[in-house]
Amino acid sequence: VTESGIYVYGVGRDLPPEGLEKVEGVGGAPVEVVEHDGLTAVVSPVSLDDFGEDALRRNLEDLGWLESTARAHHAVVDAAAAFAAIAPLGLATVYRSEDRLRAALEERGEEFTRALDRITGRTEWGVKAYADLKKATPSAPAGQDATASGPGTSYLKRRRVEHHTEEEARREVLAVAGDIDGELRDIAVTGRLHRPQDPQLSGERGWMILNAAYLVDDESAEDFRAAVTRLADLRPEIRLQLTGPWAPYSFATEEEAWTEV
Amino acid sequence: VPTQREPAPARGQRIALVDLLDRLLAGGVVVSGEVVLSIGDVDLVYVSLRALLTSIRAADEPYRAREVPR
C-alpha cells in the first residue's frame, strides 16, 4: 500500500468549497478543504511515492513533472482566489496526515490571518523590463576621425567614446528601471523585486533590468495598468511586460522573509 | 521587427513557466510541512532547470516568454 500525504495549495478564509469542484489538483486528484478555526486550507491527496522527500528531490529535476505540478498548483490557487482571498503556499508543501496539517494551522494561525488581512481586496501584478542597449547607444559623432593622428589612435578614441557611452547607457537604463519601479510602487500598496530571470529559462535575449511584483488594491488596478502602458512608452530601448492578475504569491509572506535579489 | 509597445497581457494566454516559478519558489508561505522545499532546494531547482533546458533547447525552444502583440 502506498502512503499518502496531503498537498496544501494555500490557506484562505470563508472559502466556499463549491468553487473548487471543477479544478483538478496535482496528479488529477480532487481538491478538498480542511477547515480549522476560521481558516480554510485547500488541499488534495498525493502519493508519497511522488512527494516523499527523496522522490520529490528526484522529481524536481524532471522538467515535465515540475511544470505539470507548478501549473496544477497555480490552477487550484487561481480557482480559489476567484472566490476569496487566499494566501498561496510555496510549491510542494505536503503533510503526512490531516492532524499534522491542523497542528500547523493552529501554530501558524496568526501569521495566516495577518497574511490574509494584507492581501484581501488586493491583487498581484508582475512587471518585467528589458533593455536593448543597441537602441540607446549613440554612435560616435561622424567626422571626429579627421583630426586623428593615425588610424590606430582614431580607433582607440572611437572605442573610448563608445565604451563611455555604453557605460552611461547601462547606468541610465538602470536608473530608468528604478524610476519605473518607484512610480509603480506609488500606485501599489507595496512592491517586491524578484531576481532577474535566467535568459535560458525565459527565452528572452534582452537584458532584464526589472523583475518586479506589485500588490495593488483592486480599485487601483486600472490606474496601475494605465501607468504600465504609459511607462512602456518612456524609452525606445526599454520594453515592459505586464503579467497578471496573480494570486498574491509574492506577498503571502512578511517582508522580513523576502530573499534579497 | 514588430514593436512591442503594449505591455498588457491578453486573456487566456498561457503563463510562462518561469514567471510561475518565480512566484511558486520565491513566493508563497513556507510552513513546516513534513515535506517542503527549503531555500537550498529552490536554488537546486533553478540549477537543474538550467541544465535541463540546455539539453532541451538543442531540439526546440518551448519556453520562449510570450510576447504580447499590439
Coordinates of N, CA and C in Angstrom, one line a residue, chain A residues 63 200 205, chain B residues 51-64:
Chain A
L63 N 11.8 18.2 -15.7 CA 11.1 19.5 -16.1 C 9.6 19.3 -16.3
Q200 N 18.0 31.6 -20.2 CA 17.8 30.2 -20.7 C 16.4 29.8 -20.3
R205 N 16.2 37.3 -25.0 CA 17.6 37.7 -25.3 C 18.0 39.1 -24.6
Chain B
A51 N 20.2 23.2 -16.5 CA 20.9 22.0 -17.1 C 19.9 21.4 -18.1
L52 N 18.7 21.2 -17.6 CA 17.7 20.5 -18.5 C 17.4 21.3 -19.8
L53 N 17.3 22.6 -19.6 CA 16.9 23.5 -20.7 C 18.1 23.5 -21.7
T54 N 19.3 23.5 -21.2 CA 20.4 23.5 -22.2 C 20.3 22.3 -23.1
S55 N 19.9 21.1 -22.6 CA 19.8 20.0 -23.4 C 18.5 20.0 -24.3
I56 N 17.5 20.5 -23.7 CA 16.2 20.6 -24.5 C 16.3 21.6 -25.6
R57 N 17.0 22.7 -25.4 CA 17.0 23.8 -26.4 C 17.7 23.4 -27.7
A58 N 18.5 22.4 -27.6 CA 19.1 21.9 -28.8 C 18.0 21.5 -29.8
A59 N 16.9 20.9 -29.3 CA 15.8 20.4 -30.2 C 14.9 21.6 -30.6
D60 N 14.3 22.2 -29.6 CA 13.4 23.4 -29.9 C 13.4 24.3 -28.7
E61 N 12.6 25.3 -28.8 CA 12.6 26.3 -27.7 C 11.2 26.5 -27.1
P62 N 10.9 25.6 -26.3 CA 9.5 25.5 -25.8 C 9.1 26.6 -24.8
Y63 N 10.1 27.3 -24.2 CA 9.8 28.2 -23.1 C 10.0 29.6 -23.4
R64 N 10.0 30.0 -24.7 CA 10.2 31.4 -25.0 C 9.1 32.2 -24.3

